[in-house]
Amino acid sequence: MASHAAAATPADTTGVTPGQPANDHPAGWSWSTEPLPTRHGIIVVLRLGGEIDMLNQPELQTALTDTLTGRPHHLVVDLAAVTFCWVQGLVLLADTAEIATGNGTGYALSGLPAPIRRHVTLLWGDAFPTTYRTTAIAVSTIRADHTR
């Protein structure tokens, strides 16, 4: 099971691995990983939930870093259950695209709630990482791109 604290163990490649928010952070913040094996490697879906703010941004950083450390073929960050994301959280998500690319990992965001999507559009326009309406669309598109 992955943990947000100091030393996290890699995600189990057989199913969903929930993240555990630290006790001093607000309830409602959560994350989990779901590895999806493909012929070309693992697509990891990192599902985030609740509010992303300055109190749990270090945990978001850890979740992203730990997930990329496993060198998945592709990382999809699912934001469908996120109710708030402060601008520094969006910056972190955008910066992670560069890190993923440097590691040879594909990177996309999915399920951006309308208010977050509006902020992304205002701040980054087309320069923000690839986004998909849903995680299902993201995963099926990634899989289809690898069969060509």
Tab-separated table of N, CA and C in Angstrom:
chain	number	residue	atom	x	y	z
A	1	MET	N	0.839	-1.173	0.000
A	1	MET	CA	0.000	0.000	0.000
A	1	MET	C	0.884	1.236	0.000
A	2	ALA	N	0.558	2.206	-0.854
A	2	ALA	CA	1.315	3.445	-0.916
A	2	ALA	C	0.932	4.341	0.255
A	3	SER	N	1.872	5.136	0.681
A	3	SER	CA	1.626	6.055	1.786
A	3	SER	C	2.215	7.405	1.435
A	4	HIS	N	1.609	8.462	1.952
A	4	HIS	CA	2.105	9.800	1.660
A	4	HIS	C	3.284	10.187	2.528
A	5	ALA	N	3.527	9.482	3.572
A	5	ALA	CA	4.557	9.882	4.513
A	5	ALA	C	5.952	9.651	3.926
A	6	ALA	N	6.937	9.536	4.755
A	6	ALA	CA	8.326	9.494	4.328
A	6	ALA	C	8.632	8.441	3.272
A	7	ALA	N	8.530	7.189	3.593
A	7	ALA	CA	8.908	6.150	2.642
A	7	ALA	C	7.679	5.397	2.175
A	8	ALA	N	7.363	5.526	0.911
A	8	ALA	CA	6.192	4.852	0.361
A	8	ALA	C	6.645	3.616	-0.396
A	9	THR	N	5.854	2.591	-0.304
A	9	THR	CA	6.157	1.392	-1.062
A	9	THR	C	5.502	1.493	-2.419
A	10	PRO	N	6.062	0.854	-3.447
A	10	PRO	CA	5.478	0.947	-4.776
A	10	PRO	C	4.072	0.366	-4.803
A	11	ALA	N	3.297	0.834	-5.755
A	11	ALA	CA	1.923	0.359	-5.895
A	11	ALA	C	1.908	-1.107	-6.291
A	12	ASP	N	0.964	-1.837	-5.765
A	12	ASP	CA	0.729	-3.223	-6.133
A	12	ASP	C	0.211	-3.238	-7.559
A	13	THR	N	0.811	-4.040	-8.418
A	13	THR	CA	0.419	-4.037	-9.826
A	13	THR	C	-0.800	-4.902	-10.098
A	14	THR	N	-1.464	-5.394	-9.063
A	14	THR	CA	-2.637	-6.235	-9.287
A	14	THR	C	-3.959	-5.519	-9.067
A	15	GLY	N	-3.946	-4.311	-8.549
A	15	GLY	CA	-5.209	-3.637	-8.306
A	15	GLY	C	-5.023	-2.238	-7.788
A	16	VAL	N	-6.035	-1.712	-7.186
A	16	VAL	CA	-6.006	-0.347	-6.695
A	16	VAL	C	-5.263	-0.286	-5.369
A	17	THR	N	-4.386	0.698	-5.248
A	17	THR	CA	-3.655	0.913	-4.014
A	17	THR	C	-4.041	2.278	-3.469
A	18	PRO	N	-4.726	2.314	-2.333
A	18	PRO	CA	-5.154	3.605	-1.803
A	18	PRO	C	-4.013	4.339	-1.121
A	19	GLY	N	-4.021	5.652	-1.239
A	19	GLY	CA	-3.084	6.486	-0.501
A	19	GLY	C	-3.710	6.846	0.825
A	20	GLN	N	-2.913	7.069	1.797
A	20	GLN	CA	-3.414	7.416	3.118
A	20	GLN	C	-3.002	8.834	3.453
A	21	PRO	N	-3.971	9.746	3.621
A	21	PRO	CA	-3.594	11.105	3.999
A	21	PRO	C	-2.993	11.123	5.399
A	22	ALA	N	-2.038	12.004	5.597
A	22	ALA	CA	-1.433	12.132	6.928
A	22	ALA	C	-2.484	12.633	7.907
A	23	ASN	N	-2.326	12.297	9.173
A	23	ASN	CA	-3.327	12.638	10.188
A	23	ASN	C	-3.520	14.139	10.376
A	24	ASP	N	-2.506	14.954	10.077
A	24	ASP	CA	-2.622	16.388	10.312
A	24	ASP	C	-3.216	17.149	9.125
A	25	HIS	N	-3.691	16.450	8.128
A	25	HIS	CA	-4.294	17.097	6.964
A	25	HIS	C	-5.798	16.905	6.980
A	26	PRO	N	-6.505	17.808	6.324
A	26	PRO	CA	-7.963	17.741	6.348
A	26	PRO	C	-8.501	16.430	5.793
A	27	ALA	N	-9.570	15.968	6.386
A	27	ALA	CA	-10.236	14.777	5.865
A	27	ALA	C	-10.770	15.108	4.482
A	28	GLY	N	-10.923	14.109	3.674
A	28	GLY	CA	-11.465	14.339	2.350
A	28	GLY	C	-10.420	14.326	1.260
A	29	TRP	N	-9.177	14.474	1.589
A	29	TRP	CA	-8.098	14.379	0.605
A	29	TRP	C	-7.723	12.912	0.467
A	30	SER	N	-7.678	12.435	-0.753
A	30	SER	CA	-7.313	11.032	-0.960
A	30	SER	C	-6.658	10.856	-2.314
A	31	TRP	N	-5.945	9.749	-2.430
A	31	TRP	CA	-5.421	9.348	-3.726
A	31	TRP	C	-5.265	7.843	-3.755
A	32	SER	N	-5.327	7.299	-4.950
A	32	SER	CA	-5.099	5.869	-5.136
A	32	SER	C	-4.509	5.657	-6.517
A	33	THR	N	-3.823	4.535	-6.684
A	33	THR	CA	-3.272	4.192	-7.989
A	33	THR	C	-3.909	2.907	-8.483
A	34	GLU	N	-4.081	2.854	-9.778
A	34	GLU	CA	-4.600	1.649	-10.413
A	34	GLU	C	-3.740	1.343	-11.628
A	35	PRO	N	-2.916	0.298	-11.550
A	35	PRO	CA	-2.094	-0.084	-12.701
A	35	PRO	C	-2.917	-0.896	-13.701
A	36	LEU	N	-2.798	-0.548	-14.959
A	36	LEU	CA	-3.512	-1.246	-16.024
A	36	LEU	C	-2.484	-1.789	-17.010
A	37	PRO	N	-2.217	-3.084	-16.958
A	37	PRO	CA	-1.213	-3.661	-17.857
A	37	PRO	C	-1.673	-3.589	-19.317
A	38	THR	N	-0.731	-3.292	-20.184
A	38	THR	CA	-0.963	-3.336	-21.623
A	38	THR	C	0.208	-4.068	-22.252
A	39	ARG	N	0.102	-4.306	-23.542
A	39	ARG	CA	1.184	-4.960	-24.259
A	39	ARG	C	2.463	-4.132	-24.239
A	40	HIS	N	2.324	-2.829	-24.140
A	40	HIS	CA	3.469	-1.933	-24.241
A	40	HIS	C	3.977	-1.448	-22.888
A	41	GLY	N	3.368	-1.900	-21.817
A	41	GLY	CA	3.774	-1.464	-20.487
A	41	GLY	C	2.560	-1.169	-19.630
A	42	ILE	N	2.802	-0.570	-18.498
A	42	ILE	CA	1.736	-0.284	-17.536
A	42	ILE	C	1.242	1.149	-17.710
A	43	ILE	N	-0.071	1.301	-17.765
A	43	ILE	CA	-0.691	2.618	-17.631
A	43	ILE	C	-1.105	2.703	-16.166
A	44	VAL	N	-0.643	3.723	-15.463
A	44	VAL	CA	-1.055	3.907	-14.078
A	44	VAL	C	-2.044	5.065	-14.027
A	45	VAL	N	-3.199	4.799	-13.439
A	45	VAL	CA	-4.185	5.842	-13.197
A	45	VAL	C	-4.020	6.269	-11.745
A	46	LEU	N	-3.710	7.544	-11.558
A	46	LEU	CA	-3.587	8.122	-10.230
A	46	LEU	C	-4.860	8.923	-9.988
A	47	ARG	N	-5.739	8.400	-9.124
A	47	ARG	CA	-7.023	9.048	-8.850
A	47	ARG	C	-6.884	9.938	-7.618
A	48	LEU	N	-7.224	11.208	-7.805
A	48	LEU	CA	-7.164	12.175	-6.718
A	48	LEU	C	-8.581	12.539	-6.301
A	49	GLY	N	-8.755	12.841	-5.029
A	49	GLY	CA	-10.074	13.227	-4.547
A	49	GLY	C	-9.995	14.280	-3.461
A	50	GLY	N	-11.021	15.096	-3.366
A	50	GLY	CA	-11.096	16.115	-2.332
A	50	GLY	C	-10.443	17.405	-2.774
A	51	GLU	N	-9.898	18.128	-1.797
A	51	GLU	CA	-9.294	19.425	-2.059
A	51	GLU	C	-7.780	19.314	-2.142
A	52	ILE	N	-7.218	19.972	-3.150
A	52	ILE	CA	-5.765	20.078	-3.275
A	52	ILE	C	-5.427	21.514	-2.905
A	53	ASP	N	-4.751	21.654	-1.776
A	53	ASP	CA	-4.404	22.989	-1.289
A	53	ASP	C	-2.988	22.966	-0.730
A	54	MET	N	-2.593	24.057	-0.071
A	54	MET	CA	-1.218	24.135	0.425
A	54	MET	C	-0.923	23.130	1.528
A	55	LEU	N	-1.942	22.646	2.221
A	55	LEU	CA	-1.713	21.677	3.289
A	55	LEU	C	-1.373	20.290	2.760
A	56	ASN	N	-1.956	19.917	1.633
A	56	ASN	CA	-1.691	18.566	1.134
A	56	ASN	C	-0.898	18.540	-0.164
A	57	GLN	N	-0.429	19.694	-0.619
A	57	GLN	CA	0.389	19.696	-1.837
A	57	GLN	C	1.647	18.833	-1.695
A	58	PRO	N	2.317	18.824	-0.526
A	58	PRO	CA	3.465	17.925	-0.398
A	58	PRO	C	3.062	16.449	-0.605
A	59	GLU	N	1.868	16.081	-0.162
A	59	GLU	CA	1.395	14.711	-0.362
A	59	GLU	C	1.117	14.446	-1.841
A	60	LEU	N	0.577	15.446	-2.550
A	60	LEU	CA	0.361	15.304	-3.991
A	60	LEU	C	1.699	15.119	-4.687
A	61	GLN	N	2.693	15.908	-4.296
A	61	GLN	CA	4.042	15.781	-4.867
A	61	GLN	C	4.572	14.367	-4.647
A	62	THR	N	4.398	13.848	-3.442
A	62	THR	CA	4.856	12.491	-3.134
A	62	THR	C	4.124	11.460	-3.974
A	63	ALA	N	2.817	11.604	-4.110
A	63	ALA	CA	2.033	10.652	-4.909
A	63	ALA	C	2.509	10.653	-6.361
A	64	LEU	N	2.726	11.839	-6.924
A	64	LEU	CA	3.194	11.935	-8.311
A	64	LEU	C	4.595	11.360	-8.456
A	65	THR	N	5.486	11.740	-7.547
A	65	THR	CA	6.868	11.258	-7.607
A	65	THR	C	6.945	9.746	-7.433
A	66	ASP	N	6.238	9.210	-6.444
A	66	ASP	CA	6.258	7.770	-6.204
A	66	ASP	C	5.703	7.007	-7.406
A	67	THR	N	4.663	7.544	-8.020
A	67	THR	CA	4.077	6.876	-9.179
A	67	THR	C	5.056	6.886	-10.344
A	68	LEU	N	5.716	8.006	-10.580
A	68	LEU	CA	6.681	8.088	-11.683
A	68	LEU	C	7.937	7.269	-11.418
A	69	THR	N	8.282	7.071	-10.147
A	69	THR	CA	9.456	6.267	-9.803
A	69	THR	C	9.321	4.843	-10.331
A	70	GLY	N	8.088	4.342	-10.398
A	70	GLY	CA	7.855	3.005	-10.935
A	70	GLY	C	8.003	2.933	-12.445
A	71	ARG	N	8.271	4.063	-13.092
A	71	ARG	CA	8.474	4.156	-14.542
A	71	ARG	C	7.357	3.481	-15.349
A	72	PRO	N	6.110	3.920	-15.116
A	72	PRO	CA	5.030	3.366	-15.939
A	72	PRO	C	5.186	3.837	-17.384
A	73	HIS	N	4.553	3.138	-18.283
A	73	HIS	CA	4.570	3.553	-19.683
A	73	HIS	C	3.803	4.858	-19.845
A	74	HIS	N	2.722	5.003	-19.079
A	74	HIS	CA	1.889	6.201	-19.148
A	74	HIS	C	1.275	6.462	-17.773
A	75	LEU	N	1.149	7.734	-17.405
A	75	LEU	CA	0.489	8.131	-16.169
A	75	LEU	C	-0.709	9.002	-16.520
A	76	VAL	N	-1.885	8.594	-16.043
A	76	VAL	CA	-3.102	9.379	-16.206
A	76	VAL	C	-3.531	9.832	-14.811
A	77	VAL	N	-3.599	11.143	-14.607
A	77	VAL	CA	-4.022	11.691	-13.325
A	77	VAL	C	-5.501	12.038	-13.442
A	78	ASP	N	-6.325	11.314	-12.679
A	78	ASP	CA	-7.779	11.466	-12.708
A	78	ASP	C	-8.195	12.486	-11.654
A	79	LEU	N	-8.752	13.614	-12.109
A	79	LEU	CA	-9.156	14.701	-11.220
A	79	LEU	C	-10.666	14.784	-11.036
A	80	ALA	N	-11.398	13.791	-11.495
A	80	ALA	CA	-12.865	13.850	-11.477
A	80	ALA	C	-13.437	14.060	-10.074
A	81	ALA	N	-12.780	13.558	-9.050
A	81	ALA	CA	-13.299	13.675	-7.684
A	81	ALA	C	-12.657	14.830	-6.905
A	82	VAL	N	-11.912	15.691	-7.598
A	82	VAL	CA	-11.292	16.839	-6.944
A	82	VAL	C	-12.319	17.963	-6.867
A	83	THR	N	-12.507	18.504	-5.673
A	83	THR	CA	-13.500	19.559	-5.475
A	83	THR	C	-12.880	20.951	-5.483
A	84	PHE	N	-11.573	21.053	-5.284
A	84	PHE	CA	-10.867	22.327	-5.288
A	84	PHE	C	-9.408	22.049	-5.579
A	85	CYS	N	-8.789	22.924	-6.375
A	85	CYS	CA	-7.348	22.816	-6.608
A	85	CYS	C	-6.775	24.224	-6.698
A	86	TRP	N	-5.929	24.564	-5.748
A	86	TRP	CA	-5.321	25.893	-5.782
A	86	TRP	C	-4.307	25.944	-6.906
A	87	VAL	N	-3.940	27.147	-7.322
A	87	VAL	CA	-3.132	27.325	-8.521
A	87	VAL	C	-1.783	26.609	-8.415
A	88	GLN	N	-1.172	26.557	-7.246
A	88	GLN	CA	0.119	25.862	-7.107
A	88	GLN	C	-0.032	24.365	-7.339
A	89	GLY	N	-1.199	23.814	-7.021
A	89	GLY	CA	-1.458	22.409	-7.344
A	89	GLY	C	-1.520	22.202	-8.843
A	90	LEU	N	-2.134	23.147	-9.547
A	90	LEU	CA	-2.182	23.072	-11.016
A	90	LEU	C	-0.786	23.212	-11.613
A	91	VAL	N	0.027	24.097	-11.027
A	91	VAL	CA	1.411	24.252	-11.485
A	91	VAL	C	2.162	22.936	-11.301
A	92	LEU	N	1.971	22.295	-10.154
A	92	LEU	CA	2.617	21.004	-9.898
A	92	LEU	C	2.184	19.960	-10.931
A	93	LEU	N	0.900	19.910	-11.227
A	93	LEU	CA	0.408	18.958	-12.231
A	93	LEU	C	1.003	19.255	-13.608
A	94	ALA	N	1.110	20.526	-13.944
A	94	ALA	CA	1.699	20.905	-15.236
A	94	ALA	C	3.194	20.568	-15.276
A	95	ASP	N	3.916	20.883	-14.194
A	95	ASP	CA	5.353	20.596	-14.141
A	95	ASP	C	5.647	19.101	-14.199
A	96	THR	N	4.742	18.305	-13.677
A	96	THR	CA	4.935	16.852	-13.689
A	96	THR	C	4.970	16.318	-15.116
A	97	ALA	N	4.308	16.991	-16.036
A	97	ALA	CA	4.347	16.572	-17.443
A	97	ALA	C	5.781	16.578	-17.960
A	98	GLU	N	6.565	17.611	-17.610
A	98	GLU	CA	7.959	17.689	-18.030
A	98	GLU	C	8.786	16.566	-17.426
A	99	ILE	N	8.562	16.307	-16.148
A	99	ILE	CA	9.297	15.238	-15.465
A	99	ILE	C	8.973	13.896	-16.101
A	100	ALA	N	7.691	13.652	-16.348
A	100	ALA	CA	7.273	12.389	-16.966
A	100	ALA	C	7.924	12.227	-18.336
A	101	THR	N	7.896	13.276	-19.139
A	101	THR	CA	8.495	13.217	-20.475
A	101	THR	C	9.984	12.910	-20.377
A	102	GLY	N	10.654	13.534	-19.423
A	102	GLY	CA	12.080	13.272	-19.219
A	102	GLY	C	12.365	11.835	-18.841
A	103	ASN	N	11.402	11.171	-18.197
A	103	ASN	CA	11.545	9.766	-17.805
A	103	ASN	C	11.074	8.813	-18.893
A	104	GLY	N	10.554	9.361	-19.998
A	104	GLY	CA	10.019	8.505	-21.052
A	104	GLY	C	8.620	7.991	-20.749
A	105	THR	N	7.914	8.674	-19.850
A	105	THR	CA	6.561	8.282	-19.459
A	105	THR	C	5.559	9.236	-20.096
A	106	GLY	N	4.526	8.685	-20.736
A	106	GLY	CA	3.446	9.518	-21.236
A	106	GLY	C	2.675	10.082	-20.055
A	107	TYR	N	1.997	11.222	-20.266
A	107	TYR	CA	1.327	11.895	-19.151
A	107	TYR	C	0.072	12.579	-19.653
A	108	ALA	N	-1.003	12.414	-18.920
A	108	ALA	CA	-2.260	13.088	-19.256
A	108	ALA	C	-3.080	13.291	-17.997
A	109	LEU	N	-3.997	14.246	-18.069
A	109	LEU	CA	-4.950	14.497	-16.998
A	109	LEU	C	-6.332	14.144	-17.520
A	110	SER	N	-7.198	13.704	-16.624
A	110	SER	CA	-8.559	13.371	-17.041
A	110	SER	C	-9.561	13.859	-16.017
A	111	GLY	N	-10.798	14.034	-16.481
A	111	GLY	CA	-11.907	14.350	-15.591
A	111	GLY	C	-11.828	15.688	-14.896
A	112	LEU	N	-11.215	16.689	-15.515
A	112	LEU	CA	-11.127	17.999	-14.866
A	112	LEU	C	-12.520	18.568	-14.640
A	113	PRO	N	-12.877	18.844	-13.383
A	113	PRO	CA	-14.160	19.492	-13.120
A	113	PRO	C	-14.197	20.862	-13.807
A	114	ALA	N	-15.374	21.328	-14.174
A	114	ALA	CA	-15.528	22.573	-14.941
A	114	ALA	C	-14.786	23.764	-14.341
A	115	PRO	N	-14.887	24.032	-13.030
A	115	PRO	CA	-14.164	25.198	-12.490
A	115	PRO	C	-12.654	25.079	-12.650
A	116	ILE	N	-12.125	23.886	-12.466
A	116	ILE	CA	-10.679	23.681	-12.614
A	116	ILE	C	-10.298	23.805	-14.084
A	117	ARG	N	-11.103	23.266	-14.968
A	117	ARG	CA	-10.844	23.361	-16.410
A	117	ARG	C	-10.803	24.836	-16.843
A	118	ARG	N	-11.711	25.656	-16.306
A	118	ARG	CA	-11.714	27.089	-16.638
A	118	ARG	C	-10.406	27.755	-16.199
A	119	HIS	N	-9.947	27.445	-14.999
A	119	HIS	CA	-8.685	28.030	-14.523
A	119	HIS	C	-7.512	27.576	-15.394
A	120	VAL	N	-7.491	26.320	-15.750
A	120	VAL	CA	-6.425	25.790	-16.599
A	120	VAL	C	-6.414	26.525	-17.934
A	121	THR	N	-7.588	26.702	-18.522
A	121	THR	CA	-7.692	27.377	-19.816
A	121	THR	C	-7.230	28.830	-19.714
A	122	LEU	N	-7.634	29.515	-18.656
A	122	LEU	CA	-7.232	30.910	-18.478
A	122	LEU	C	-5.725	31.051	-18.272
A	123	LEU	N	-5.137	30.158	-17.499
A	123	LEU	CA	-3.729	30.284	-17.138
A	123	LEU	C	-2.767	29.711	-18.177
A	124	TRP	N	-3.142	28.595	-18.809
A	124	TRP	CA	-2.206	27.920	-19.705
A	124	TRP	C	-2.670	27.834	-21.155
A	125	GLY	N	-3.952	27.973	-21.395
A	125	GLY	CA	-4.447	27.796	-22.759
A	125	GLY	C	-4.114	26.400	-23.257
A	126	ASP	N	-3.524	26.319	-24.430
A	126	ASP	CA	-3.164	25.021	-25.023
A	126	ASP	C	-1.845	24.470	-24.514
A	127	ALA	N	-1.131	25.231	-23.686
A	127	ALA	CA	0.180	24.791	-23.210
A	127	ALA	C	0.096	23.803	-22.046
A	128	PHE	N	-1.089	23.577	-21.514
A	128	PHE	CA	-1.263	22.634	-20.406
A	128	PHE	C	-1.138	21.207	-20.941
A	129	PRO	N	-0.760	20.244	-20.105
A	129	PRO	CA	-0.650	18.856	-20.567
A	129	PRO	C	-1.955	18.343	-21.191
A	130	THR	N	-1.832	17.270	-21.918
A	130	THR	CA	-2.977	16.641	-22.569
A	130	THR	C	-4.058	16.332	-21.541
A	131	THR	N	-5.303	16.650	-21.879
A	131	THR	CA	-6.421	16.349	-20.988
A	131	THR	C	-7.486	15.564	-21.743
A	132	TYR	N	-8.184	14.729	-20.999
A	132	TYR	CA	-9.293	13.944	-21.535
A	132	TYR	C	-10.511	14.168	-20.653
A	133	ARG	N	-11.680	14.072	-21.253
A	133	ARG	CA	-12.919	14.288	-20.513
A	133	ARG	C	-13.075	13.279	-19.383
A	134	THR	N	-12.752	12.008	-19.645
A	134	THR	CA	-12.853	10.953	-18.636
A	134	THR	C	-11.606	10.084	-18.658
A	135	THR	N	-11.410	9.346	-17.593
A	135	THR	CA	-10.287	8.415	-17.539
A	135	THR	C	-10.488	7.270	-18.530
A	136	ALA	N	-11.724	6.815	-18.679
A	136	ALA	CA	-11.993	5.733	-19.637
A	136	ALA	C	-11.578	6.149	-21.048
A	137	ILE	N	-11.890	7.380	-21.430
A	137	ILE	CA	-11.495	7.872	-22.750
A	137	ILE	C	-9.972	7.965	-22.840
A	138	ALA	N	-9.335	8.449	-21.785
A	138	ALA	CA	-7.875	8.559	-21.776
A	138	ALA	C	-7.227	7.190	-21.977
A	139	VAL	N	-7.649	6.222	-21.189
A	139	VAL	CA	-7.040	4.888	-21.263
A	139	VAL	C	-7.295	4.249	-22.624
A	140	SER	N	-8.520	4.338	-23.130
A	140	SER	CA	-8.803	3.712	-24.426
A	140	SER	C	-8.038	4.411	-25.544
A	141	THR	N	-7.866	5.742	-25.463
A	141	THR	CA	-7.104	6.451	-26.475
A	141	THR	C	-5.636	6.062	-26.427
A	142	ILE	N	-5.087	5.984	-25.251
A	142	ILE	CA	-3.680	5.590	-25.096
A	142	ILE	C	-3.468	4.175	-25.636
A	143	ARG	N	-4.366	3.277	-25.272
A	143	ARG	CA	-4.256	1.893	-25.776
A	143	ARG	C	-4.381	1.853	-27.298
A	144	ALA	N	-5.297	2.620	-27.863
A	144	ALA	CA	-5.485	2.646	-29.317
A	144	ALA	C	-4.260	3.209	-30.016
A	145	ASP	N	-3.641	4.234	-29.434
A	145	ASP	CA	-2.436	4.816	-30.030
A	145	ASP	C	-1.295	3.810	-30.094
A	146	HIS	N	-1.277	2.865	-29.164
A	146	HIS	CA	-0.198	1.871	-29.129
A	146	HIS	C	-0.456	0.694	-30.052
A	147	THR	N	-1.655	0.581	-30.567
A	147	THR	CA	-1.931	-0.525	-31.482
A	147	THR	C	-1.688	-0.124	-32.930
A	148	ARG	N	-1.427	1.146	-33.172
A	148	ARG	CA	-1.164	1.618	-34.542
A	148	ARG	C	0.227	1.340	-34.965
